[in-house]
mmCIF file of C-alpha atoms in Angstrom:
data_model
loop_
_atom_site.group_PDB
_atom_site.id
_atom_site.type_symbol
_atom_site.label_atom_id
_atom_site.label_comp_id
_atom_site.label_asym_id
_atom_site.label_seq_id
_atom_site.Cartn_x
_atom_site.Cartn_y
_atom_site.Cartn_z
ATOM 1 C CA MET A 1 0.000 0.000 0.000
ATOM 2 C CA GLY A 2 2.849 2.374 0.866
ATOM 3 C CA GLN A 3 4.451 1.783 -2.528
ATOM 4 C CA MET A 4 1.127 2.531 -4.262
ATOM 5 C CA ASN A 5 0.822 5.808 -2.333
ATOM 6 C CA ARG A 6 4.378 6.809 -3.232
ATOM 7 C CA ARG A 7 3.634 6.225 -6.920
ATOM 8 C CA THR A 8 0.491 8.327 -6.575
ATOM 9 C CA VAL A 9 2.381 11.221 -5.004
ATOM 10 C CA ARG A 10 5.093 10.961 -7.672
ATOM 11 C CA ASP A 11 2.489 11.000 -10.423
ATOM 12 C CA LEU A 12 0.799 14.017 -8.849
ATOM 13 C CA ARG A 13 4.074 15.952 -8.724
ATOM 14 C CA ARG A 14 4.831 14.986 -12.312
ATOM 15 C CA GLY A 15 1.389 16.185 -13.369
ATOM 16 C CA ASN A 16 1.835 19.498 -11.529
ATOM 17 C CA ARG A 17 5.212 19.959 -13.164
ATOM 18 C CA SER A 18 3.742 19.378 -16.623
ATOM 19 C CA THR A 19 0.802 21.692 -15.938
ATOM 20 C CA LEU A 20 3.043 24.555 -14.828
ATOM 21 C CA LEU A 21 5.515 24.015 -17.654
ATOM 22 C CA ARG A 22 2.751 24.194 -20.282
ATOM 23 C CA GLN A 23 1.440 27.447 -18.845
ATOM 24 C CA LEU A 24 4.933 28.930 -18.706
ATOM 25 C CA TYR A 25 5.550 27.848 -22.287
ATOM 26 C CA PHE A 26 2.353 29.148 -23.864
ATOM 27 C CA GLN A 27 1.497 32.039 -21.510
ATOM 28 C CA GLY A 28 4.888 33.205 -20.211
ATOM 29 C CA PRO A 29 6.425 35.315 -18.972
ATOM 30 C CA VAL A 30 4.117 35.100 -15.944
ATOM 31 C CA SER A 31 4.520 35.462 -12.199
ATOM 32 C CA ARG A 32 4.109 32.766 -9.580
ATOM 33 C CA GLN A 33 0.837 34.354 -8.531
ATOM 34 C CA GLU A 34 -0.459 34.255 -12.102
ATOM 35 C CA LEU A 35 0.585 30.611 -12.390
ATOM 36 C CA GLY A 36 -1.599 29.807 -9.398
ATOM 37 C CA THR A 37 -4.571 31.502 -11.045
ATOM 38 C CA LEU A 38 -3.957 29.832 -14.409
ATOM 39 C CA THR A 39 -3.505 26.334 -13.009
ATOM 40 C CA GLY A 40 -5.627 26.299 -9.863
ATOM 41 C CA LEU A 41 -2.655 24.948 -7.890
ATOM 42 C CA SER A 42 -1.913 26.130 -4.366
ATOM 43 C CA SER A 43 0.803 28.709 -3.791
ATOM 44 C CA GLY A 44 2.851 26.043 -2.008
ATOM 45 C CA SER A 45 2.646 23.638 -4.944
ATOM 46 C CA VAL A 46 3.529 26.409 -7.401
ATOM 47 C CA SER A 47 6.502 27.469 -5.296
ATOM 48 C CA ASN A 48 7.849 23.932 -4.939
ATOM 49 C CA VAL A 49 7.520 23.005 -8.618
ATOM 50 C CA VAL A 50 8.876 26.342 -9.842
ATOM 51 C CA GLY A 51 11.855 25.833 -7.541
ATOM 52 C CA GLU A 52 12.516 22.446 -9.176
ATOM 53 C CA LEU A 53 12.216 23.879 -12.682
ATOM 54 C CA LEU A 54 14.600 26.713 -11.837
ATOM 55 C CA ALA A 55 17.082 24.282 -10.318
ATOM 56 C CA ASP A 56 16.899 22.102 -13.439
ATOM 57 C CA GLY A 57 17.587 25.127 -15.636
ATOM 58 C CA LEU A 58 14.346 24.675 -17.604
ATOM 59 C CA VAL A 59 12.870 27.946 -16.345
ATOM 60 C CA GLU A 60 14.497 31.346 -15.869
ATOM 61 C CA GLU A 61 13.571 34.744 -14.494
ATOM 62 C CA ALA A 62 12.465 37.297 -17.074
ATOM 63 C CA GLY A 63 12.237 40.628 -15.277
ATOM 64 C CA SER A 64 9.532 41.828 -12.906
ATOM 65 C CA VAL A 65 6.300 43.809 -12.793
ATOM 66 C CA GLU A 66 4.884 46.115 -10.164
ATOM 67 C CA SER A 67 2.261 44.661 -7.861
ATOM 68 C CA ASP A 68 -0.572 46.423 -6.056
ATOM 69 C CA GLY A 69 1.014 47.785 -2.922
ATOM 70 C CA GLY A 70 3.571 45.023 -2.523
ATOM 71 C CA ARG A 71 6.964 44.006 -3.786
ATOM 72 C CA PRO A 72 7.470 43.669 -7.544
ATOM 73 C CA ARG A 73 6.544 40.257 -8.864
ATOM 74 C CA THR A 74 9.227 38.245 -10.619
ATOM 75 C CA LEU A 75 8.273 36.991 -14.066
ATOM 76 C CA LEU A 76 9.219 33.499 -15.211
ATOM 77 C CA ARG A 77 9.568 31.865 -18.613
ATOM 78 C CA VAL A 78 10.867 28.667 -20.168
ATOM 79 C CA ALA A 79 14.607 29.077 -20.768
ATOM 80 C CA PRO A 80 15.135 29.031 -24.570
ATOM 81 C CA GLY A 81 18.641 27.573 -24.349
ATOM 82 C CA SER A 82 17.820 24.833 -21.870
ATOM 83 C CA GLY A 83 17.233 22.337 -24.666
ATOM 84 C CA HIS A 84 17.100 21.888 -28.407
ATOM 85 C CA LEU A 85 14.541 20.375 -30.759
ATOM 86 C CA ILE A 86 15.122 18.951 -34.231
ATOM 87 C CA GLY A 87 12.464 18.719 -36.916
ATOM 88 C CA VAL A 88 12.836 16.639 -40.079
ATOM 89 C CA ASP A 89 10.651 17.106 -43.145
ATOM 90 C CA VAL A 90 10.775 14.083 -45.439
ATOM 91 C CA GLY A 91 9.005 15.546 -48.442
ATOM 92 C CA GLU A 92 8.330 14.376 -51.958
ATOM 93 C CA THR A 93 11.162 16.515 -53.329
ATOM 94 C CA HIS A 94 13.546 17.028 -50.403
ATOM 95 C CA VAL A 95 14.762 16.048 -46.974
ATOM 96 C CA ARG A 96 14.987 19.102 -44.732
ATOM 97 C CA VAL A 97 16.421 19.085 -41.203
ATOM 98 C CA GLU A 98 16.131 22.072 -38.859
ATOM 99 C CA LEU A 99 17.397 22.581 -35.304
ATOM 100 C CA PHE A 100 15.560 24.927 -32.933
ATOM 101 C CA ASP A 101 15.971 26.197 -29.414
ATOM 102 C CA LEU A 102 13.250 25.341 -26.924
ATOM 103 C CA THR A 103 11.085 28.277 -28.036
ATOM 104 C CA LEU A 104 11.303 27.117 -31.678
ATOM 105 C CA THR A 105 13.707 29.765 -32.899
ATOM 106 C CA GLU A 106 15.586 28.185 -35.811
ATOM 107 C CA LEU A 107 19.328 27.874 -35.199
ATOM 108 C CA ALA A 108 20.485 25.673 -38.087
ATOM 109 C CA ARG A 109 19.155 24.136 -41.294
ATOM 110 C CA TRP A 110 20.274 21.443 -43.758
ATOM 111 C CA GLU A 111 18.506 20.362 -46.927
ATOM 112 C CA HIS A 112 19.004 17.770 -49.647
ATOM 113 C CA PRO A 113 16.885 17.689 -52.843
ATOM 114 C CA LEU A 114 15.339 14.410 -53.983
ATOM 115 C CA THR A 115 14.837 13.494 -57.619
ATOM 116 C CA PRO A 116 11.151 12.649 -58.208
ATOM 117 C CA GLY A 117 10.884 8.914 -58.853
ATOM 118 C CA GLY A 118 14.613 8.441 -58.265
ATOM 119 C CA LEU A 119 16.268 5.651 -56.318
ATOM 120 C CA GLU A 120 17.393 8.016 -53.571
ATOM 121 C CA ARG A 121 13.760 8.281 -52.487
ATOM 122 C CA GLU A 122 13.960 4.657 -51.348
ATOM 123 C CA PRO A 123 13.995 4.171 -47.542
ATOM 124 C CA GLU A 124 17.705 3.467 -47.086
ATOM 125 C CA PRO A 125 18.987 6.558 -48.954
ATOM 126 C CA VAL A 126 16.389 8.742 -47.210
ATOM 127 C CA VAL A 127 17.546 7.444 -43.833
ATOM 128 C CA GLY A 128 21.122 8.259 -44.836
ATOM 129 C CA HIS A 129 20.101 11.822 -45.713
ATOM 130 C CA ILE A 130 18.301 12.250 -42.395
ATOM 131 C CA LEU A 131 21.297 11.045 -40.410
ATOM 132 C CA THR A 132 23.643 13.293 -42.383
ATOM 133 C CA GLY A 133 21.311 16.213 -41.727
ATOM 134 C CA LEU A 134 21.177 15.503 -37.985
ATOM 135 C CA ASP A 135 24.966 15.596 -37.749
ATOM 136 C CA ALA A 136 25.107 18.743 -39.877
ATOM 137 C CA VAL A 137 22.654 20.842 -37.851
ATOM 138 C CA VAL A 138 24.124 19.793 -34.510
ATOM 139 C CA ALA A 139 27.620 20.714 -35.721
ATOM 140 C CA LYS A 140 26.505 23.972 -37.344
ATOM 141 C CA SER A 141 24.583 25.162 -34.283
ATOM 142 C CA GLY A 142 27.162 24.044 -31.757
ATOM 143 C CA ALA A 143 24.425 22.345 -29.748
ATOM 144 C CA GLU A 144 25.413 19.708 -27.225
ATOM 145 C CA PRO A 145 23.910 16.369 -28.313
ATOM 146 C CA GLY A 146 22.931 15.701 -24.717
ATOM 147 C CA LYS A 147 20.720 18.805 -24.739
ATOM 148 C CA VAL A 148 18.749 17.704 -27.795
ATOM 149 C CA ILE A 149 15.359 16.800 -26.355
ATOM 150 C CA GLY A 150 14.383 14.826 -29.402
ATOM 151 C CA VAL A 151 14.057 14.519 -33.160
ATOM 152 C CA GLY A 152 10.640 14.788 -34.761
ATOM 153 C CA VAL A 153 10.301 13.271 -38.234
ATOM 154 C CA GLY A 154 7.366 14.207 -40.463
ATOM 155 C CA VAL A 155 6.767 11.785 -43.344
ATOM 156 C CA PRO A 156 4.127 11.324 -46.053
ATOM 157 C CA GLY A 157 1.837 8.347 -45.609
ATOM 158 C CA VAL A 158 0.337 6.506 -42.660
ATOM 159 C CA VAL A 159 2.490 6.108 -39.545
ATOM 160 C CA GLU A 160 1.556 3.070 -37.469
ATOM 161 C CA GLN A 161 2.477 3.697 -33.844
ATOM 162 C CA GLY A 162 3.388 0.646 -31.782
ATOM 163 C CA ASP A 163 6.512 -0.933 -30.355
ATOM 164 C CA GLU A 164 8.228 0.817 -33.268
ATOM 165 C CA ALA A 165 6.964 3.312 -35.831
ATOM 166 C CA LEU A 166 6.136 1.782 -39.223
ATOM 167 C CA VAL A 167 5.474 3.957 -42.267
ATOM 168 C CA HIS A 168 2.961 2.901 -44.905
ATOM 169 C CA GLY A 169 3.216 4.950 -48.073
ATOM 170 C CA PRO A 170 1.045 3.452 -50.820
ATOM 171 C CA THR A 171 1.574 6.423 -53.164
ATOM 172 C CA ALA A 172 5.310 5.678 -53.185
ATOM 173 C CA GLY A 173 4.917 1.885 -53.312
ATOM 174 C CA ARG A 174 6.173 1.387 -49.764
ATOM 175 C CA ASP A 175 4.568 -0.599 -46.986
ATOM 176 C CA ALA A 176 5.539 -1.121 -43.334
ATOM 177 C CA VAL A 177 8.905 0.654 -43.606
ATOM 178 C CA PRO A 178 10.595 0.330 -40.169
ATOM 179 C CA LEU A 179 11.800 3.923 -40.246
ATOM 180 C CA GLU A 180 12.429 4.172 -36.520
ATOM 181 C CA ARG A 181 14.552 1.016 -36.521
ATOM 182 C CA LEU A 182 16.523 2.178 -39.567
ATOM 183 C CA LEU A 183 17.248 5.560 -37.984
ATOM 184 C CA ARG A 184 18.211 3.969 -34.699
ATOM 185 C CA THR A 185 21.239 2.393 -36.390
ATOM 186 C CA GLY A 186 22.760 5.852 -36.793
ATOM 187 C CA THR A 187 21.558 7.971 -33.869
ATOM 188 C CA GLU A 188 20.869 7.646 -30.171
ATOM 189 C CA LEU A 189 18.717 10.784 -30.032
ATOM 190 C CA PRO A 190 15.082 10.270 -28.981
ATOM 191 C CA LEU A 191 12.887 9.806 -32.074
ATOM 192 C CA PHE A 192 9.270 10.861 -32.654
ATOM 193 C CA ILE A 193 7.789 9.932 -36.046
ATOM 194 C CA ASP A 194 4.420 11.009 -37.416
ATOM 195 C CA ASN A 195 2.605 11.988 -40.579
ATOM 196 C CA GLY A 196 3.891 15.338 -41.833
ATOM 197 C CA ALA A 197 0.427 16.846 -42.239
ATOM 198 C CA THR A 198 -0.474 15.872 -38.672
ATOM 199 C CA ALA A 199 2.733 17.393 -37.330
ATOM 200 C CA GLN A 200 2.312 20.633 -39.277
ATOM 201 C CA GLY A 201 -1.298 20.776 -38.186
ATOM 202 C CA GLN A 202 -0.228 20.633 -34.538
ATOM 203 C CA ALA A 203 2.117 23.586 -35.122
ATOM 204 C CA GLU A 204 -0.671 25.616 -36.754
ATOM 205 C CA MET A 205 -2.957 24.863 -33.794
ATOM 206 C CA TRP A 206 -0.326 25.918 -31.272
ATOM 207 C CA PHE A 207 1.336 28.859 -32.975
ATOM 208 C CA GLY A 208 -0.525 29.692 -36.198
ATOM 209 C CA ALA A 209 -3.990 30.075 -37.664
ATOM 210 C CA GLY A 210 -5.540 27.440 -35.398
ATOM 211 C CA ARG A 211 -4.873 29.220 -32.102
ATOM 212 C CA GLY A 212 -7.994 29.461 -29.971
ATOM 213 C CA ALA A 213 -9.936 26.786 -31.872
ATOM 214 C CA ASP A 214 -10.903 23.430 -30.395
ATOM 215 C CA ASN A 215 -12.214 21.889 -33.624
ATOM 216 C CA ALA A 216 -10.359 22.545 -36.858
ATOM 217 C CA VAL A 217 -9.017 20.922 -39.997
ATOM 218 C CA ILE A 218 -5.636 21.936 -41.368
ATOM 219 C CA ALA A 219 -5.728 21.005 -45.060
ATOM 220 C CA LEU A 220 -2.283 20.696 -46.635
ATOM 221 C CA ILE A 221 -1.709 20.683 -50.384
ATOM 222 C CA GLY A 222 1.649 20.157 -52.022
ATOM 223 C CA SER A 223 2.749 17.307 -54.215
ATOM 224 C CA GLY A 224 0.285 15.264 -52.186
ATOM 225 C CA VAL A 225 -2.863 16.220 -50.300
ATOM 226 C CA GLY A 226 -3.566 15.523 -46.639
ATOM 227 C CA ALA A 227 -5.288 16.946 -43.596
ATOM 228 C CA ALA A 228 -4.829 17.176 -39.847
ATOM 229 C CA ILE A 229 -8.160 16.819 -38.072
ATOM 230 C CA VAL A 230 -8.435 18.290 -34.578
ATOM 231 C CA THR A 231 -11.462 17.549 -32.399
ATOM 232 C CA ALA A 232 -11.846 18.869 -28.852
ATOM 233 C CA GLY A 233 -8.282 20.149 -29.054
ATOM 234 C CA MET A 234 -6.791 16.741 -29.846
ATOM 235 C CA PRO A 235 -5.679 15.225 -33.171
ATOM 236 C CA TYR A 236 -8.106 12.651 -34.510
ATOM 237 C CA ARG A 237 -6.141 9.600 -35.659
ATOM 238 C CA GLY A 238 -8.741 6.902 -36.178
ATOM 239 C CA ALA A 239 -8.496 3.244 -35.193
ATOM 240 C CA THR A 240 -5.073 2.645 -36.770
ATOM 241 C CA SER A 241 -3.678 6.171 -37.182
ATOM 242 C CA SER A 242 -4.701 6.518 -40.834
ATOM 243 C CA ALA A 243 -7.251 9.319 -40.372
ATOM 244 C CA GLY A 244 -6.483 12.449 -42.373
ATOM 245 C CA GLU A 245 -5.888 10.864 -45.795
ATOM 246 C CA TRP A 246 -8.267 13.456 -47.203
ATOM 247 C CA GLY A 247 -6.477 13.466 -50.555
ATOM 248 C CA HIS A 248 -7.714 9.936 -51.182
ATOM 249 C CA THR A 249 -11.389 10.638 -50.767
ATOM 250 C CA VAL A 250 -13.211 10.308 -54.091
ATOM 251 C CA VAL A 251 -14.543 13.403 -55.847
ATOM 252 C CA GLN A 252 -15.143 11.828 -59.279
ATOM 253 C CA VAL A 253 -16.374 8.264 -59.776
ATOM 254 C CA GLY A 254 -14.365 6.714 -62.593
ATOM 255 C CA GLY A 255 -12.165 9.787 -62.689
ATOM 256 C CA ARG A 256 -8.442 10.426 -63.085
ATOM 257 C CA ALA A 257 -5.969 7.809 -61.914
ATOM 258 C CA CYS A 258 -4.327 8.576 -58.576
ATOM 259 C CA ARG A 259 -0.870 7.605 -57.367
ATOM 260 C CA CYS A 260 -2.461 5.443 -54.672
ATOM 261 C CA GLY A 261 -3.866 3.088 -57.316
ATOM 262 C CA ALA A 262 -7.487 4.239 -57.077
ATOM 263 C CA VAL A 263 -9.288 6.604 -59.427
ATOM 264 C CA GLY A 264 -11.103 9.878 -58.849
ATOM 265 C CA CYS A 265 -9.204 10.864 -55.669
ATOM 266 C CA LEU A 266 -9.156 14.524 -54.635
ATOM 267 C CA GLU A 267 -5.352 14.476 -54.914
ATOM 268 C CA ALA A 268 -5.682 13.564 -58.606
ATOM 269 C CA TYR A 269 -7.413 16.917 -59.159
ATOM 270 C CA VAL A 270 -5.920 19.413 -56.694
ATOM 271 C CA GLY A 271 -2.420 18.066 -55.919
ATOM 272 C CA ALA A 272 0.374 20.075 -57.522
ATOM 273 C CA GLN A 273 1.318 17.330 -59.956
ATOM 274 C CA ALA A 274 -2.311 16.854 -60.989
ATOM 275 C CA VAL A 275 -2.683 20.577 -61.724
ATOM 276 C CA LEU A 276 0.490 20.555 -63.800
ATOM 277 C CA ASP A 277 -0.635 17.465 -65.685
ATOM 278 C CA ARG A 278 -4.042 18.947 -66.522
ATOM 279 C CA TYR A 279 -2.494 22.219 -67.571
ATOM 280 C CA GLY A 280 0.015 20.403 -69.758
ATOM 281 C CA ARG A 281 -2.669 18.359 -71.503
ATOM 282 C CA ARG A 282 -4.642 21.477 -72.318
ATOM 283 C CA ALA A 283 -1.697 23.670 -73.223
ATOM 284 C CA GLY A 284 0.119 21.539 -75.740
ATOM 285 C CA GLY A 285 1.889 18.882 -73.713
ATOM 286 C CA VAL A 286 4.676 21.172 -72.520
ATOM 287 C CA TYR A 287 4.394 19.455 -69.149
ATOM 288 C CA GLY A 288 1.894 16.689 -69.643
ATOM 289 C CA GLY A 289 3.904 14.391 -71.920
ATOM 290 C CA ALA A 290 1.694 11.694 -73.401
ATOM 291 C CA GLU A 291 -1.343 13.552 -72.109
ATOM 292 C CA GLY A 292 -0.394 16.619 -74.127
ATOM 293 C CA ASP A 293 -2.686 18.082 -76.702
ATOM 294 C CA ALA A 294 -0.768 19.045 -79.823
ATOM 295 C CA ALA A 295 -3.327 21.716 -80.586
ATOM 296 C CA ALA A 296 -2.106 24.409 -78.187
ATOM 297 C CA ALA A 297 -3.146 27.792 -79.442
ATOM 298 C CA GLY A 298 -3.428 31.481 -78.696
ATOM 299 C CA ALA A 299 -2.579 32.811 -75.266
ATOM 300 C CA GLY A 300 -2.082 29.312 -73.885
ATOM 301 C CA VAL A 301 1.292 28.999 -75.591
ATOM 302 C CA GLY A 302 2.889 31.798 -73.595
ATOM 303 C CA ALA A 303 2.080 30.423 -70.153
ATOM 304 C CA ALA A 304 2.823 26.875 -71.265
ATOM 305 C CA ALA A 305 6.242 28.007 -72.428
ATOM 306 C CA GLY A 306 6.803 29.570 -69.006
ATOM 307 C CA VAL A 307 6.055 26.275 -67.269
ATOM 308 C CA GLY A 308 8.236 24.434 -69.784
ATOM 309 C CA ALA A 309 11.080 26.880 -69.201
ATOM 310 C CA CYS A 310 10.941 26.206 -65.469
ATOM 311 C CA LEU A 311 11.162 22.484 -65.989
ATOM 312 C CA GLY A 312 13.700 22.706 -68.793
ATOM 313 C CA ALA A 313 15.978 24.739 -66.585
ATOM 314 C CA GLY A 314 15.784 22.103 -63.886
ATOM 315 C CA GLU A 315 13.459 24.157 -61.715
ATOM 316 C CA ASP A 316 11.289 22.195 -59.337
ATOM 317 C CA GLN A 317 7.599 21.437 -59.258
ATOM 318 C CA GLN A 318 6.973 24.457 -57.070
ATOM 319 C CA ALA A 319 8.351 26.857 -59.674
ATOM 320 C CA ALA A 320 6.199 25.296 -62.404
ATOM 321 C CA PHE A 321 3.091 25.480 -60.229
ATOM 322 C CA ALA A 322 3.842 29.097 -59.331
ATOM 323 C CA ALA A 323 4.183 29.884 -63.044
ATOM 324 C CA ILE A 324 0.631 28.672 -63.676
ATOM 325 C CA VAL A 325 -0.733 30.641 -60.718
ATOM 326 C CA GLY A 326 1.114 33.731 -61.899
ATOM 327 C CA ALA A 327 -0.224 33.345 -65.446
ATOM 328 C CA ALA A 328 -3.852 33.021 -64.356
ATOM 329 C CA GLY A 329 -4.370 36.781 -64.354
ATOM 330 C CA THR A 330 -3.641 37.129 -68.080
ATOM 331 C CA GLU A 331 -3.856 33.670 -69.646
ATOM 332 C CA ALA A 332 -7.202 31.995 -70.202
ATOM 333 C CA ARG A 333 -6.033 28.382 -70.062
ATOM 334 C CA ALA A 334 -4.163 28.829 -66.779
ATOM 335 C CA ARG A 335 -7.198 30.580 -65.327
ATOM 336 C CA GLU A 336 -9.469 27.744 -66.487
ATOM 337 C CA VAL A 337 -7.305 25.098 -64.818
ATOM 338 C CA LEU A 338 -7.179 27.028 -61.545
ATOM 339 C CA GLU A 339 -10.941 27.659 -61.609
ATOM 340 C CA GLU A 340 -11.514 23.942 -62.055
ATOM 341 C CA THR A 341 -9.026 23.168 -59.272
ATOM 342 C CA ALA A 342 -10.785 25.607 -56.946
ATOM 343 C CA ALA A 343 -14.114 23.897 -57.687
ATOM 344 C CA TYR A 344 -12.762 20.452 -56.810
ATOM 345 C CA LEU A 345 -11.046 21.832 -53.726
ATOM 346 C CA GLY A 346 -14.266 23.485 -52.601
ATOM 347 C CA ALA A 347 -16.090 20.166 -52.948
ATOM 348 C CA GLY A 348 -13.398 18.473 -50.869
ATOM 349 C CA ILE A 349 -13.556 21.157 -48.174
ATOM 350 C CA ALA A 350 -17.356 20.853 -48.117
ATOM 351 C CA ASP A 351 -16.938 17.162 -47.302
ATOM 352 C CA LEU A 352 -14.747 18.117 -44.324
ATOM 353 C CA ILE A 353 -17.335 20.618 -43.101
ATOM 354 C CA ASN A 354 -20.242 18.194 -43.479
ATOM 355 C CA LEU A 355 -18.347 15.351 -41.770
ATOM 356 C CA PHE A 356 -16.523 17.133 -38.923
ATOM 357 C CA ASN A 357 -18.331 20.475 -38.381
ATOM 358 C CA PRO A 358 -15.073 22.334 -37.607
ATOM 359 C CA GLU A 359 -14.774 25.920 -36.422
ATOM 360 C CA ARG A 360 -12.003 26.524 -38.958
ATOM 361 C CA ILE A 361 -10.633 25.104 -42.158
ATOM 362 C CA ILE A 362 -7.014 26.184 -42.553
ATOM 363 C CA LEU A 363 -5.536 25.859 -46.023
ATOM 364 C CA GLY A 364 -1.788 25.286 -46.045
ATOM 365 C CA GLY A 365 1.060 23.510 -47.772
ATOM 366 C CA TRP A 366 3.139 25.269 -50.399
ATOM 367 C CA ALA A 367 0.669 24.631 -53.238
ATOM 368 C CA GLY A 368 -2.310 25.335 -50.992
ATOM 369 C CA LEU A 369 -0.912 28.740 -50.055
ATOM 370 C CA LEU A 370 -0.147 29.617 -53.683
ATOM 371 C CA LEU A 371 -3.603 28.530 -54.782
ATOM 372 C CA GLY A 372 -5.363 30.079 -51.812
ATOM 373 C CA GLY A 373 -3.504 33.355 -52.184
ATOM 374 C CA ARG A 374 -5.088 33.863 -55.599
ATOM 375 C CA MET A 375 -8.271 31.787 -55.473
ATOM 376 C CA LEU A 376 -9.534 31.898 -51.866
ATOM 377 C CA PRO A 377 -12.824 33.716 -52.685
ATOM 378 C CA ARG A 378 -13.499 31.181 -55.462
ATOM 379 C CA ILE A 379 -12.650 28.292 -53.118
ATOM 380 C CA ARG A 380 -15.042 29.664 -50.499
ATOM 381 C CA ALA A 381 -17.790 30.066 -53.076
ATOM 382 C CA ALA A 382 -17.306 26.506 -54.328
ATOM 383 C CA THR A 383 -17.379 25.223 -50.744
ATOM 384 C CA ALA A 384 -20.630 27.056 -50.087
ATOM 385 C CA ALA A 385 -22.164 25.430 -53.166
ATOM 386 C CA TYR A 386 -21.449 21.904 -51.871
ATOM 387 C CA ALA A 387 -21.603 22.212 -48.067
ATOM 388 C CA LEU A 388 -24.666 22.175 -45.857
ATOM 389 C CA HIS A 389 -25.680 25.780 -45.327
ATOM 390 C CA ARG A 390 -25.647 26.062 -41.542
ATOM 391 C CA PRO A 391 -22.295 24.341 -40.776
ATOM 392 C CA TYR A 392 -20.697 26.233 -43.684
ATOM 393 C CA ALA A 393 -21.929 29.531 -42.244
ATOM 394 C CA GLN A 394 -20.321 28.652 -38.909
ATOM 395 C CA THR A 395 -16.931 27.695 -40.389
ATOM 396 C CA GLU A 396 -14.058 30.072 -41.092
ATOM 397 C CA ILE A 397 -11.944 29.225 -44.145
ATOM 398 C CA GLY A 398 -8.525 30.860 -44.177
ATOM 399 C CA LEU A 399 -4.834 30.382 -44.902
ATOM 400 C CA ALA A 400 -2.138 28.834 -42.736
ATOM 401 C CA GLU A 401 0.219 31.290 -41.042
ATOM 402 C CA LEU A 402 3.449 29.363 -40.554
ATOM 403 C CA GLY A 403 4.574 29.431 -44.175
ATOM 404 C CA PRO A 404 4.875 26.974 -47.043
ATOM 405 C CA ASP A 405 7.701 24.878 -45.588
ATOM 406 C CA ALA A 406 6.576 24.454 -41.993
ATOM 407 C CA VAL A 407 6.615 20.642 -41.847
ATOM 408 C CA ALA A 408 10.021 20.628 -40.129
ATOM 409 C CA LEU A 409 8.711 23.125 -37.575
ATOM 410 C CA GLY A 410 5.673 20.927 -37.072
ATOM 411 C CA ALA A 411 7.887 17.875 -36.672
ATOM 412 C CA ALA A 412 9.811 19.670 -33.934
ATOM 413 C CA THR A 413 6.579 20.007 -31.972
ATOM 414 C CA LEU A 414 6.512 16.206 -31.590
ATOM 415 C CA PRO A 415 9.409 16.096 -29.086
ATOM 416 C CA LEU A 416 8.200 19.420 -27.676
ATOM 417 C CA ALA A 417 4.835 17.850 -26.857
ATOM 418 C CA HIS A 418 6.636 15.007 -25.067
ATOM 419 C CA PHE A 419 8.732 17.517 -23.123
ATOM 420 C CA LEU A 420 5.665 19.459 -22.000
ATOM 421 C CA ALA A 421 3.800 16.281 -21.065
ATOM 422 C CA THR A 422 6.616 14.819 -18.992
ATOM 423 C CA GLY A 423 8.176 18.022 -17.679
ATOM 424 C CA ARG A 424 11.653 16.716 -18.426
ATOM 425 C CA ALA A 425 14.171 17.424 -21.167
ATOM 426 C CA ARG A 426 15.347 13.782 -21.549
#
């Protein structure tokens, strides 16, 4: 019985430590008195736990404020240099590794481009790139490896959480890749692996356009299409962690072939590659290859040549997509493709509204931000045409705030979440 009581007391202290640390992280700098109000903990509990956090170097003083008739109150905050976080973005076209301090200020970055469809996108080469990037950012920043709280890795596909993280990526022809085990052969740093859209969605909820919302969907469009679904402030993962594969919901029965092997998927209409393919077919095959229509004419040739120039010069998919978006103001064919894309995207967003009744739909990802920056009113109008009236009227549709390449930042929130939950750096 005594041992059970000791475990209970230990758990209570650990919970108090986590509660105070979260408030200091998201609300700081705050005083001890304010911490008591925010957490409901007694002044004695606040004093004891704050003393531990100060002694551990996780919290530091940050000035003082005048109090009503008494001594100035000392302000406290999480110490930015008390630990480091690493975020890894395993994208379709790159591996990006970023190292942050504890308040997510970027201190170092490393990036390696991936050739679409190339052998270096296989698991073993990707693991090698990640490990090289980890060494590079630690060396560049001068961070002590022992102060790295953890490495978050955001990947495309379904991440099965269990004794080890397994990655299922049907669009890349991979299944049950033991990514955690492969990485463990080259690093002893704590690893946290999750879907990239889910990780970026967590960052938007904490620091971006999702702040203050309990129910939201962060829709991410790039080469692929995914979504992070948040209900009651928590990510919705489903029975086996595959929730959020929004890009593989069907918007056209018997429609375009999708990379996943099905037909008519949303990704096959609004993903960056799908937009480029459709534009290429209509504009003379400059991008679309076998799908090209040899009868390009009129104003379409100019914009098509711009896309072709991007690709011919070795520019990436993003540059080609941006060329189409930029041409939409003056070129009829580019405008037609984007109008059609906005219509499909609106139908897909309407499905999210009808299914999940979120407070906010946040459109992000590099292609989503490019498309939304030009077509957001059209996307909203298309959504209104397909969604139930009342839930649509109660949903805000806007753009993500953390930028087009925030997956690495989102990945870094994975070890950060563990740190805040446990109250300990390692």
